[in-house]
Coordinates of C-alpha atoms and ligand atoms in Angstrom, one line a residue:
M1412 CA 50.3 115.4 91.8
S1413 CA 46.2 116.0 91.3
E1414 CA 44.4 113.7 89.7
K1415 CA 43.5 116.7 86.8
E1416 CA 47.4 117.2 86.6
Q1417 CA 47.6 113.4 85.9
T1418 CA 44.9 113.2 83.6
H1419 CA 46.7 116.0 81.6
E1420 CA 50.1 114.3 81.6
N1421 CA 48.4 111.2 80.5
E1422 CA 46.8 113.4 77.5
I1423 CA 50.4 114.7 76.4
E1424 CA 51.7 111.2 76.7
E1425 CA 49.0 109.8 74.5
S1426 CA 49.4 112.3 71.7
G1427 CA 53.2 111.8 71.8
V1428 CA 53.0 107.8 71.6
S1429 CA 51.5 108.1 68.0
R1430 CA 54.2 110.5 66.4
R1431 CA 56.7 108.0 67.4
G1432 CA 55.7 105.0 65.8
F1433 CA 57.3 101.7 65.7
L1434 CA 60.2 101.4 67.5
G1435 CA 64.0 100.5 65.9
A1436 CA 66.0 98.0 67.7
A1437 CA 67.9 100.9 69.6
T1438 CA 64.8 103.1 70.9
A1439 CA 63.6 99.9 72.0
V1440 CA 66.6 98.7 74.0
G1441 CA 67.4 102.1 75.4
A1442 CA 64.3 103.2 76.1
A1443 CA 63.8 100.1 78.6
T1444 CA 66.5 102.2 80.8
V1445 CA 65.1 105.5 80.6
A1446 CA 64.1 107.4 83.9
V1447 CA 60.6 106.4 85.6
P1448 CA 57.8 108.9 85.1
M1449 CA 56.7 109.1 88.5
T1450 CA 58.8 109.5 91.9
A1451 CA 57.6 107.7 94.9
A1452 CA 56.8 110.8 96.8
M1453 CA 54.4 112.1 94.0
F1454 CA 52.9 108.4 94.5
S1455 CA 52.6 109.2 98.5
E1456 CA 50.3 112.2 97.5
Q1457 CA 48.3 110.2 95.5
A1458 CA 48.0 107.1 97.7
K1459 CA 46.7 109.7 100.7
A1460 CA 43.9 110.5 98.3
K1461 CA 42.8 107.3 97.8
S1462 CA 42.5 106.0 101.2
K1463 CA 38.9 105.1 101.1
E1464 CA 39.5 102.5 98.4
M1465 CA 42.4 101.1 100.0
A1466 CA 39.9 100.9 103.5
S1467 CA 37.5 98.8 101.3
A1468 CA 40.4 96.4 100.1
H1469 CA 42.2 95.7 104.0
V1470 CA 41.5 92.3 104.9
G1471 CA 42.2 92.6 108.9
P1472 CA 43.7 89.9 111.3
G1473 CA 42.0 86.6 111.0
E1474 CA 39.7 88.0 108.2
L1475 CA 39.9 85.6 104.7
D1476 CA 40.7 86.9 101.7
E1477 CA 38.1 86.8 98.7
Y1478 CA 40.5 85.4 96.0
Y1479 CA 43.0 82.9 95.4
G1480 CA 46.1 84.2 93.8
F1481 CA 48.2 81.7 92.0
W1482 CA 51.9 83.1 91.3
S1483 CA 54.5 81.8 89.3
G1484 CA 57.6 82.1 91.3
G1485 CA 60.0 82.7 87.9
Q1486 CA 63.7 81.4 88.5
S1487 CA 62.9 80.1 91.7
G1488 CA 61.0 77.3 89.9
E1489 CA 58.0 77.5 92.5
V1490 CA 54.2 78.4 92.5
R1491 CA 53.3 80.8 95.4
V1492 CA 49.5 81.1 96.4
L1493 CA 48.4 84.3 97.8
G1494 CA 45.5 85.8 99.2
L1495 CA 43.4 89.1 97.5
P1496 CA 43.5 91.9 97.9
S1497 CA 45.4 91.5 101.3
M1498 CA 48.3 89.9 98.9
R1499 CA 49.5 88.1 102.1
E1500 CA 51.7 84.7 100.6
L1501 CA 49.7 82.0 101.9
M1502 CA 51.6 79.1 100.7
R1503 CA 54.5 77.9 98.6
I1504 CA 54.2 75.3 96.0
P1505 CA 58.0 73.4 94.8
V1506 CA 57.5 72.7 91.6
F1507 CA 60.7 72.3 89.5
N1508 CA 62.9 73.2 92.4
H1509 CA 64.5 71.0 95.0
E1510 CA 63.3 72.1 98.7
S1511 CA 64.5 72.2 102.0
A1512 CA 61.3 72.3 104.0
T1513 CA 59.2 69.8 102.2
G1514 CA 61.8 67.7 100.5
W1515 CA 60.3 67.8 97.1
G1516 CA 62.7 66.7 94.6
Q1517 CA 64.1 64.4 97.5
T1518 CA 61.1 62.5 98.7
N1519 CA 60.7 59.2 96.5
E1520 CA 57.1 60.4 95.9
S1521 CA 58.2 63.9 94.4
K1522 CA 60.7 61.8 92.3
R1523 CA 58.6 59.6 90.9
I1524 CA 56.2 62.4 89.6
M1525 CA 59.8 64.6 88.8
G1526 CA 60.7 61.4 86.9
D1527 CA 64.1 61.4 85.0
S1528 CA 64.3 65.5 85.6
H1529 CA 64.5 65.4 89.3
R1530 CA 68.1 65.7 88.8
F1531 CA 68.0 69.1 87.8
F1532 CA 67.7 72.0 90.7
N1533 CA 66.5 74.8 88.6
G1534 CA 63.0 75.7 87.0
D1535 CA 61.6 79.1 85.7
T1536 CA 58.0 79.1 85.9
H1537 CA 55.9 81.8 84.0
H1538 CA 52.4 80.8 83.4
P1539 CA 50.4 79.3 85.9
H1540 CA 46.7 78.6 84.6
M1541 CA 43.8 76.8 86.5
S1542 CA 42.0 74.2 84.5
M1543 CA 38.1 75.3 83.4
T1544 CA 35.0 73.7 82.5
D1545 CA 32.5 75.4 80.1
G1546 CA 35.1 78.6 80.5
R1547 CA 34.9 79.0 84.1
Y1548 CA 37.6 77.6 86.5
N1549 CA 37.1 74.4 88.1
G1550 CA 39.0 74.4 90.9
K1551 CA 40.8 71.2 89.9
Y1552 CA 44.1 72.0 88.6
V1553 CA 46.9 74.6 88.0
F1554 CA 49.6 73.9 85.3
I1555 CA 52.6 75.5 85.0
N1556 CA 55.5 75.7 82.9
D1557 CA 59.3 75.4 83.3
K1558 CA 61.0 77.2 80.3
A1559 CA 64.4 76.3 81.7
N1560 CA 64.2 72.4 81.0
T1561 CA 61.2 72.3 78.9
R1562 CA 58.7 70.5 81.2
V1563 CA 55.0 70.9 82.3
A1564 CA 53.4 70.2 85.9
R1565 CA 50.2 70.0 87.0
I1566 CA 49.3 70.9 90.4
R1567 CA 46.6 69.1 92.2
C1568 CA 44.5 71.9 94.0
D1569 CA 42.8 69.7 96.6
V1570 CA 46.2 69.5 98.4
M1571 CA 48.3 71.8 96.5
K1572 CA 50.9 69.7 95.4
V1573 CA 52.6 68.9 92.2
D1574 CA 51.0 65.4 91.2
K1575 CA 52.1 65.3 87.4
M1576 CA 55.4 66.4 85.4
I1577 CA 56.3 66.1 81.7
T1578 CA 59.1 67.2 79.7
V1579 CA 58.5 68.2 76.4
P1580 CA 59.9 66.3 73.3
N1581 CA 61.3 67.9 70.0
I1582 CA 61.4 71.3 71.6
Q1583 CA 63.3 73.6 74.0
A1584 CA 61.9 76.1 76.1
V1585 CA 58.2 75.6 77.0
H1586 CA 57.0 79.4 77.3
G1587 CA 53.8 80.4 76.7
L1588 CA 51.1 78.0 78.4
R1589 CA 47.0 78.2 78.8
V1590 CA 44.2 75.7 78.7
Q1591 CA 41.6 74.7 76.7
K1592 CA 38.4 76.9 77.9
V1593 CA 35.8 75.1 76.3
P1594 CA 34.0 72.5 76.7
H1595 CA 36.6 71.6 79.5
T1596 CA 40.4 71.5 79.8
K1597 CA 41.0 68.2 77.6
Y1598 CA 43.9 70.1 76.4
V1599 CA 47.1 72.2 77.7
F1600 CA 48.6 74.3 75.0
C1601 CA 51.7 75.4 75.4
N1602 CA 54.7 77.0 72.8
G1603 CA 58.3 75.8 72.0
E1604 CA 59.9 79.4 72.3
F1605 CA 63.2 78.6 71.2
E1606 CA 63.8 77.5 67.4
V1607 CA 65.6 73.9 67.2
P1608 CA 67.0 71.4 64.4
L1609 CA 64.8 68.5 64.2
P1610 CA 65.8 66.1 65.1
N1611 CA 68.4 67.5 67.2
D1612 CA 70.8 65.0 66.8
G1613 CA 74.3 67.2 65.6
R1614 CA 73.3 67.1 62.0
D1615 CA 71.9 70.5 61.0
M1616 CA 73.0 72.3 64.5
R1617 CA 74.7 75.2 62.6
D1618 CA 72.1 76.1 60.1
Q1619 CA 70.1 78.1 61.6
T1620 CA 67.3 77.8 58.0
K1621 CA 66.8 74.4 59.1
Y1622 CA 65.3 75.6 63.0
H1623 CA 62.3 74.9 63.8
S1624 CA 59.6 75.3 66.9
L1625 CA 56.6 73.5 67.6
F1626 CA 53.6 74.3 69.1
N1627 CA 52.4 71.6 71.9
V1628 CA 49.2 70.0 72.9
I1629 CA 48.9 67.9 76.0
D1630 CA 46.8 65.8 77.2
A1631 CA 45.4 67.2 80.6
E1632 CA 44.2 64.5 82.3
K1633 CA 47.1 62.2 81.3
M1634 CA 49.6 64.6 81.0
E1635 CA 50.9 63.1 78.3
M1636 CA 51.9 64.3 74.9
A1637 CA 48.7 64.5 72.7
F1638 CA 50.1 66.1 69.3
Q1639 CA 52.8 68.8 68.3
V1640 CA 52.4 71.3 65.6
R1641 CA 55.6 72.4 63.4
V1642 CA 55.5 76.2 62.5
D1643 CA 56.8 79.0 60.6
G1644 CA 58.9 81.2 63.1
N1645 CA 59.1 80.8 66.8
L1646 CA 56.1 80.8 69.3
D1647 CA 55.8 83.1 72.4
N1648 CA 52.5 83.6 74.1
V1649 CA 49.4 81.5 73.7
D1650 CA 45.6 81.3 74.3
A1651 CA 42.6 79.6 73.6
D1652 CA 38.8 80.7 72.5
F1653 CA 35.3 80.1 74.2
D1654 CA 34.5 78.1 71.6
G1655 CA 36.5 74.8 71.7
R1656 CA 37.8 75.4 67.8
F1657 CA 40.9 77.6 67.7
A1658 CA 44.1 78.5 69.9
C1659 CA 46.0 81.6 68.9
A1660 CA 50.1 82.2 69.4
T1661 CA 52.1 84.7 69.3
S1662 CA 55.6 84.6 67.0
Y1663 CA 58.3 87.3 67.6
N1664 CA 61.3 85.8 65.2
T1665 CA 59.6 85.2 62.0
E1666 CA 62.9 85.9 60.8
K1667 CA 64.2 83.0 62.2
G1668 CA 67.4 85.0 63.5
V1669 CA 69.8 83.8 66.3
T1670 CA 70.9 87.2 67.1
L1671 CA 68.8 90.1 68.3
P1672 CA 68.8 92.4 65.2
E1673 CA 68.1 89.5 62.8
M1674 CA 65.3 88.6 65.2
M1675 CA 64.1 92.4 65.1
A1676 CA 64.4 92.7 61.6
N1677 CA 60.9 92.4 60.0
E1678 CA 58.1 95.2 60.8
R1679 CA 55.5 92.7 61.1
D1680 CA 55.6 88.9 63.0
H1681 CA 52.6 86.8 63.4
A1682 CA 49.9 85.4 65.3
V1683 CA 49.5 82.1 64.4
V1684 CA 46.0 80.3 64.7
F1685 CA 45.6 76.7 65.1
D1686 CA 42.4 74.8 64.3
I1687 CA 42.3 72.0 67.2
P1688 CA 39.4 69.9 66.0
A1689 CA 41.4 69.7 62.6
L1690 CA 44.4 68.9 64.2
E1691 CA 42.9 66.1 66.1
K1692 CA 41.6 64.6 62.9
A1693 CA 45.0 65.1 61.1
V1694 CA 46.4 62.7 63.9
K1695 CA 43.6 60.0 63.4
N1696 CA 44.1 60.3 59.5
G1697 CA 47.8 59.7 60.1
D1698 CA 48.9 63.0 58.4
F1699 CA 51.9 63.4 60.5
E1700 CA 55.4 62.6 61.1
T1701 CA 57.4 61.7 64.0
I1702 CA 60.8 63.0 64.9
G1703 CA 63.9 61.1 66.2
D1704 CA 63.1 58.5 69.2
S1705 CA 59.8 60.4 69.8
K1706 CA 56.6 58.7 69.1
V1707 CA 54.4 62.0 69.4
P1708 CA 52.5 62.7 66.4
V1709 CA 54.0 66.4 64.6
I1710 CA 51.8 67.6 62.2
D1711 CA 52.6 70.2 59.4
G1712 CA 51.5 73.9 60.2
R1713 CA 53.8 75.8 58.4
K1714 CA 52.8 78.4 55.9
G1715 CA 50.1 77.0 53.6
S1716 CA 49.0 74.3 55.8
K1717 CA 45.4 74.0 56.5
Y1718 CA 45.6 73.5 60.0
T1719 CA 47.0 76.9 60.5
R1720 CA 46.6 80.2 59.4
Y1721 CA 49.7 83.3 60.2
I1722 CA 47.8 86.9 60.9
P1723 CA 50.5 89.6 60.3
V1724 CA 50.6 91.6 63.4
P1725 CA 53.2 94.3 64.0
K1726 CA 56.2 94.1 65.6
S1727 CA 57.8 91.0 67.7
P1728 CA 54.4 90.5 69.2
H1729 CA 54.2 89.0 72.9
G1730 CA 51.3 89.0 75.1
L1731 CA 48.4 86.9 73.6
N1732 CA 44.9 87.1 75.5
T1733 CA 41.0 86.3 75.0
S1734 CA 38.9 88.5 75.7
P1735 CA 35.9 86.9 78.7
D1736 CA 33.1 87.6 75.6
G1737 CA 35.1 85.3 73.5
K1738 CA 34.9 87.6 70.9
Y1739 CA 38.5 88.3 70.6
F1740 CA 42.2 87.8 70.6
V1741 CA 44.9 90.3 71.2
A1742 CA 48.1 90.6 70.3
N1743 CA 50.5 92.6 72.2
G1744 CA 52.9 94.7 70.0
K1745 CA 55.9 94.8 72.1
L1746 CA 58.4 96.7 69.8
S1747 CA 55.0 98.5 68.1
P1748 CA 53.0 101.0 70.3
T1749 CA 49.7 99.3 69.4
V1750 CA 47.6 96.1 70.1
T1751 CA 46.0 94.0 67.6
V1752 CA 42.3 93.0 68.3
I1753 CA 41.5 89.7 66.3
S1754 CA 37.8 88.9 65.6
I1755 CA 37.4 85.7 66.4
K1756 CA 34.1 84.9 64.7
K1757 CA 35.9 85.9 61.2
L1758 CA 38.5 83.1 61.8
A1759 CA 36.1 80.3 60.3
A1760 CA 35.8 82.6 57.3
L1761 CA 39.7 82.8 57.2
F1762 CA 40.0 79.4 57.2
S1763 CA 37.5 78.7 54.5
G1764 CA 39.4 81.0 52.5
K1765 CA 36.9 83.5 52.1
I1766 CA 38.7 86.5 54.0
K1767 CA 42.1 87.2 53.7
E1768 CA 44.6 87.0 56.9
R1769 CA 44.4 90.9 58.0
G1770 CA 40.4 90.6 57.4
V1771 CA 40.2 89.2 60.6
V1772 CA 41.9 92.5 62.3
V1773 CA 39.4 94.4 63.7
A1774 CA 41.0 97.1 65.9
E1775 CA 44.6 98.0 66.1
P1776 CA 44.7 100.6 68.8
T1777 CA 47.9 102.8 70.1
L1778 CA 48.4 102.7 73.6
G1779 CA 52.1 103.1 74.3
L1780 CA 55.7 102.2 74.2
G1781 CA 56.2 98.1 75.0
P1782 CA 52.6 96.6 74.9
L1783 CA 53.1 93.4 76.8
H1784 CA 49.9 92.0 78.1
T1785 CA 46.2 92.5 77.9
A1786 CA 43.5 92.0 80.9
F1787 CA 39.8 92.7 80.9
D1788 CA 37.0 93.5 83.2
G1789 CA 34.0 91.8 81.7
R1790 CA 32.5 95.2 81.2
G1791 CA 34.4 96.3 77.9
N1792 CA 37.2 97.7 78.7
A1793 CA 41.0 96.3 78.2
Y1794 CA 43.8 96.8 80.5
T1795 CA 47.4 96.8 78.8
T1796 CA 50.9 96.9 80.2
V1797 CA 52.8 99.2 78.5
F1798 CA 56.7 98.0 79.9
I1799 CA 58.7 101.1 78.5
D1800 CA 56.0 103.8 79.7
S1801 CA 55.6 102.0 83.0
Q1802 CA 52.1 102.3 82.6
V1803 CA 48.8 100.2 82.8
V1804 CA 46.0 101.4 79.9
K1805 CA 42.7 101.3 80.3
W1806 CA 41.0 101.2 76.9
N1807 CA 37.5 100.6 75.5
I1808 CA 37.4 97.4 73.2
D1809 CA 34.6 98.8 71.0
D1810 CA 35.6 102.3 70.7
A1811 CA 38.8 101.0 69.6
I1812 CA 37.1 98.9 67.1
K1813 CA 35.0 102.4 65.8
A1814 CA 38.0 103.8 65.8
Y1815 CA 39.7 101.3 63.2
E1816 CA 36.6 101.3 61.2
S1817 CA 36.6 104.9 60.7
K1818 CA 40.7 105.3 60.2
S1819 CA 40.1 107.9 63.2
E1820 CA 43.5 109.0 64.2
S1821 CA 41.6 109.6 68.0
T1822 CA 43.0 107.7 70.8
A1823 CA 39.6 108.5 72.8
Y1824 CA 39.4 104.7 73.0
I1825 CA 41.8 105.3 76.1
R1826 CA 40.0 105.8 79.2
Q1827 CA 42.9 106.2 82.0
K1828 CA 46.8 105.4 82.1
L1829 CA 48.2 104.6 85.0
D1830 CA 51.7 104.7 86.6
V1831 CA 53.1 101.8 88.0
H1832 CA 56.3 101.0 89.6
Y1833 CA 58.2 100.2 87.2
Q1834 CA 58.1 98.3 84.0
P1835 CA 55.4 95.8 84.3
G1836 CA 55.1 92.8 82.2
H1837 CA 52.0 90.6 83.0
L1838 CA 48.9 91.9 84.5
H1839 CA 45.8 89.9 85.7
T1840 CA 42.2 90.8 86.5
T1841 CA 40.2 88.8 88.8
M1842 CA 38.6 86.0 87.0
G1843 CA 39.8 87.8 83.7
E1844 CA 40.5 85.0 81.7
T1845 CA 37.1 83.2 82.0
R1846 CA 33.6 84.0 81.4
D1847 CA 33.0 85.1 85.0
A1848 CA 35.4 88.1 84.5
D1849 CA 34.3 90.5 87.6
G1850 CA 36.3 93.3 87.2
K1851 CA 37.2 94.1 90.9
Y1852 CA 41.0 93.6 90.7
L1853 CA 44.0 93.8 88.8
V1854 CA 47.4 93.0 89.9
C1855 CA 50.4 94.3 87.7
L1856 CA 53.6 92.5 87.9
C1857 CA 56.3 95.0 87.7
K1858 CA 59.7 93.8 86.9
F1859 CA 61.8 96.9 88.6
S1860 CA 60.9 98.1 92.3
K1861 CA 63.8 100.7 92.6
D1862 CA 62.9 103.0 95.2
R1863 CA 59.2 101.3 96.1
F1864 CA 61.2 99.3 98.9
L1865 CA 64.2 99.5 101.6
P1866 CA 67.2 99.0 99.7
V1867 CA 68.5 95.3 100.3
G1868 CA 71.8 95.4 98.0
P1869 CA 72.4 95.3 94.3
L1870 CA 69.4 92.7 93.5
R1871 CA 66.2 93.7 94.3
P1872 CA 62.6 92.5 94.7
E1873 CA 60.3 92.9 92.0
N1874 CA 56.7 94.6 92.7
D1875 CA 53.4 93.3 92.3
Q1876 CA 51.1 95.9 92.5
L1877 CA 47.5 95.3 93.4
I1878 CA 45.1 98.0 91.4
D1879 CA 41.2 98.7 92.2
I1880 CA 39.2 98.6 88.8
S1881 CA 35.9 98.3 90.1
G1882 CA 35.2 102.0 89.5
E1883 CA 35.6 104.6 86.7
K1884 CA 39.3 105.0 87.5
M1885 CA 42.0 102.6 88.3
V1886 CA 42.9 103.1 91.7
L1887 CA 46.6 101.5 93.1
L1888 CA 45.9 99.9 96.3
H1889 CA 49.3 98.0 97.2
D1890 CA 52.9 97.4 96.8
G1891 CA 53.7 93.8 97.2
P1892 CA 57.7 92.7 97.0
T1893 CA 58.2 89.4 95.7
F1894 CA 61.3 87.7 94.9
A1895 CA 62.5 86.1 91.7
E1896 CA 60.4 86.9 88.8
P1897 CA 56.8 86.1 88.8
H1898 CA 55.9 86.6 85.3
D1899 CA 52.1 85.6 85.3
C1900 CA 49.7 84.9 87.9
M1901 CA 46.0 84.2 87.9
M1902 CA 43.4 84.9 90.5
V1903 CA 40.4 82.8 91.4
H1904 CA 37.4 83.7 93.7
R1905 CA 37.4 81.3 96.8
S1906 CA 34.5 79.5 96.0
K1907 CA 36.2 78.0 93.4
V1908 CA 38.8 76.0 95.4
K1909 CA 38.4 73.3 98.0
P1910 CA 41.5 72.1 99.5
N1911 CA 41.5 69.3 101.8
K1912 CA 42.2 69.9 105.3
L1913 CA 43.9 66.2 105.9
W1914 CA 45.6 63.7 103.4
D1915 CA 43.3 61.0 102.2
R1916 CA 45.0 57.5 102.8
K1917 CA 44.1 56.6 99.6
D1918 CA 45.7 59.6 97.8
P1919 CA 47.6 58.4 94.5
I1920 CA 50.7 60.7 95.2
F1921 CA 51.7 58.1 97.8
A1922 CA 49.9 54.7 96.8
D1923 CA 53.3 53.3 95.3
T1924 CA 54.8 53.9 98.5
V1925 CA 52.1 52.0 100.2
A1926 CA 51.8 49.5 97.9
E1927 CA 55.6 48.6 98.1
A1928 CA 54.9 48.2 102.0
K1929 CA 52.3 45.9 101.4
K1930 CA 54.4 43.5 99.3
L1931 CA 57.0 43.2 102.2
G1932 CA 54.1 42.5 104.6
V1933 CA 54.1 45.9 106.0
N1934 CA 51.0 47.8 107.3
V1935 CA 52.4 51.3 107.2
E1936 CA 49.4 52.7 109.3
T1937 CA 50.4 50.2 112.1
D1938 CA 53.7 48.6 111.7
N1939 CA 57.0 50.1 113.0
K1940 CA 59.9 47.7 111.4
V1941 CA 63.2 47.9 109.9
I1942 CA 63.4 45.2 106.9
R1943 CA 66.3 44.5 105.1
T1944 CA 65.6 44.5 101.5
G1945 CA 68.8 43.8 99.9
K1946 CA 73.0 43.1 100.8
N1947 CA 73.0 46.9 101.4
S1948 CA 69.5 48.3 101.5
V1949 CA 67.2 48.6 104.1
T1950 CA 64.0 49.9 104.7
V1951 CA 62.7 51.6 108.0
Y1952 CA 59.0 52.0 108.6
M1953 CA 57.4 54.1 111.3
T1954 CA 54.5 55.8 112.3
S1955 CA 54.4 59.3 113.9
V1956 CA 51.7 61.1 116.4
A1957 CA 52.8 64.4 117.7
P1958 CA 55.1 64.3 119.7
S1959 CA 56.7 60.9 119.2
Y1960 CA 57.9 58.6 116.7
G1961 CA 56.6 55.0 116.5
M1962 CA 60.5 54.1 117.2
N1963 CA 62.8 55.1 119.4
D1964 CA 66.0 54.1 117.2
F1965 CA 66.8 52.0 114.4
T1966 CA 69.9 50.3 113.1
V1967 CA 71.7 50.2 109.9
K1968 CA 75.1 49.1 108.1
K1969 CA 77.8 51.3 107.0
G1970 CA 77.5 51.4 103.1
D1971 CA 73.6 50.8 103.7
E1972 CA 71.2 52.6 101.3
V1973 CA 67.9 53.5 103.8
T1974 CA 64.7 54.2 103.1
V1975 CA 62.8 55.4 105.8
V1976 CA 58.9 55.4 105.0
I1977 CA 56.9 57.3 107.6
T1978 CA 53.1 57.5 108.0
N1979 CA 51.2 60.7 109.9
L1980 CA 49.1 59.0 112.0
D1981 CA 47.5 62.5 113.4
Q1982 CA 44.3 63.3 111.9
I1983 CA 44.4 67.2 113.4
E1984 CA 44.4 69.7 111.1
D1985 CA 47.9 71.8 110.3
V1986 CA 50.0 69.2 112.4
T1987 CA 52.5 68.4 110.0
H1988 CA 55.6 66.4 111.1
G1989 CA 59.0 66.5 109.8
F1990 CA 61.9 63.9 109.3
C1991 CA 65.2 65.2 109.4
V1992 CA 68.7 63.2 109.9
I1993 CA 71.6 65.1 111.4
N1994 CA 74.6 65.4 108.8
H1995 CA 73.0 63.3 106.1
G1996 CA 71.3 66.3 103.9
V1997 CA 67.7 64.8 104.8
S1998 CA 64.4 66.4 105.4
M1999 CA 61.1 65.8 104.7
E2000 CA 57.4 67.0 105.5
I2001 CA 54.6 64.0 106.5
G2002 CA 51.2 66.2 106.3
P2003 CA 48.4 64.6 108.6
Q2004 CA 47.5 61.5 107.2
Q2005 CA 50.2 61.4 105.0
T2006 CA 52.9 58.7 104.0
S2007 CA 56.3 59.9 102.9
S2008 CA 59.5 58.4 102.1
V2009 CA 63.0 59.0 101.7
T2010 CA 66.3 56.9 100.8
F2011 CA 69.7 58.0 101.6
K2012 CA 72.9 56.6 102.0
V2013 CA 74.9 55.8 105.1
D2014 CA 78.6 56.1 104.7
N2015 CA 80.1 56.6 108.5
V2016 CA 79.5 54.5 111.8
G2017 CA 78.3 56.0 114.5
M2018 CA 74.9 57.5 116.2
Y2019 CA 73.1 60.0 114.0
W2020 CA 70.1 61.6 115.8
F2021 CA 66.9 62.0 113.5
Y2022 CA 64.5 64.7 114.9
C2023 CA 61.4 66.4 113.3
N2024 CA 61.6 69.4 112.0
W2025 CA 58.5 70.8 111.6
F2026 CA 56.9 72.4 114.9
C2027 CA 54.0 69.8 115.9
H2028 CA 53.6 70.0 119.7
A2029 CA 54.8 71.7 122.8
L2030 CA 57.0 68.6 123.2
H2031 CA 58.0 69.0 119.5
M2032 CA 61.8 69.2 120.5
E2033 CA 61.7 65.8 122.0
M2034 CA 60.1 64.5 119.1
R2035 CA 63.7 62.7 118.1
G2036 CA 65.1 59.3 117.9
R2037 CA 68.5 57.8 117.0
M2038 CA 70.3 56.0 114.1
F2039 CA 73.0 53.6 114.5
V2040 CA 75.0 52.9 112.0
E2041 CA 77.1 49.3 112.6
A2042 CA 80.2 48.7 110.7
Ligands
LIG3116 CU1 55.4 88.2 79.3 CU2 57.2 84.5 79.9 CU3 54.4 85.8 80.1 CU4 57.6 87.5 81.3 S1 56.4 86.3 79.3 S2 56.4 89.3 81.5
LIG3117 CU1 56.2 66.5 115.1 CU2 57.7 68.5 115.6

């Protein structure tokens, strides 16, 4: 299809959209499965014509990417690091999952970080977002939610490992997560999606009218709960302003339903605005309750509260995105073909009672079926995924505002509709959630890949598409298969991220392990020792330098709980060792200058090899030793 034909088709699509109006329950559910608008063959024709842009995004062997991308790994529970524009996967960071290669979830260091919840093997990550200073990425942390087990974790970007994790109390399912942008990321904001009885002690568990959701504010540095806010309805996605005053969250279940038809009954739901400094004052003044055993202050932010405002928006809204100029919150309609543009400047007047709720709405452009998320290029344009239409819609914010002011029916604010493959959820632009939005690339995370890759059985990968947005027209550059739903990602210029090459011997992640050794009179950097710490417990301290461990063998007793602590003395970039005990389910990574430890039971008398399972040297195969288990 030529570009002209494509544009024509888009015009037809646009004119059709307003007639369709709001979706009924049946259409929304049924339409998600309709045939896709463009075949692979049609695309490949279009792709040939775009080879020039594609060449500009090519990253050759040995060349480095311009951006880091942090990708959620969905049901895998992990986070992935990609390079852009190549879309090469650079690293996987285990977070809520247990991981075979690194021993995450099994090492004592990771168990300490995961806390009680290390007994769970699953996670469901959605929203990775980097900490900021004055509305710009500061390269320090990436925060990520776990919808499955109601957790939030923090990744330290200097080592690309999780260093803190908390389970959020009083709620179920942490969904939307974003950080405070200004003056800096003092707080992480996240939403309790599923409503629950408060307290959840069996009392009201079958009375859905007593269910509530909470908005959650986490101290980003301490990774402890700061406070929570009780709301009406549930909460879905969230974002913060560039003034340090407001956060705004979508709410799709104002009906408080527990079944699909109940949840979709209302034509309008809400975008809920939170006044953060006012909520901080409420905590200071003791204007809160606590729930059950939890000591976290819970402030009442239900309708009529002075700390919140409920802006009616159509219908079961999903994504909530702040424009990088700090002027607007955009709530994405999901079951309405519109997105709602909220003026952040007008929110102060709404809180002081000078204007009404809908008075802060400055535009409501009609974009297509199933708007889910919006991203920005920093040049006044917004890009919205429309899930059911399988498109990214580029639209101009100022033009949409003018159309709304003049009550014009024209959809001339739409600049382009680009077919994507297929059924997109999140999309993200390079640096697009910060003041540094540079409008270069957009990544569209498609939920289905269908015919885009070789078939691999009934379960298919998803398709992360790279799109050039630097010119007038969006141009599709690359299809990237990913396994387990990425939901969301963020892209940060490489100048902002400064990872370490070696571990720092003083790193807090293994400081406790080193301190425990010291108490036993062991220097982990020099000593190779077996210490009996109890009747049935023994700790083995050893060093490693490629290609050998500091100990050829160690002896323990049947029934012992054995802890092996290894300090990798190699100071060479990229020389990571492993420690794996045959037939004991034990494996871990020990990076250069890192100390790692693992504890396991030995129940069978005999000789067992342990070996290095991370390739480190020409004599890597020989890097092994024996564990003798005596009766
Ligand atoms: Cu839209 Cu969890 Cu951000 Cu999935 S969420 S798409
Ligand atoms: Cu050490 Cu392989």
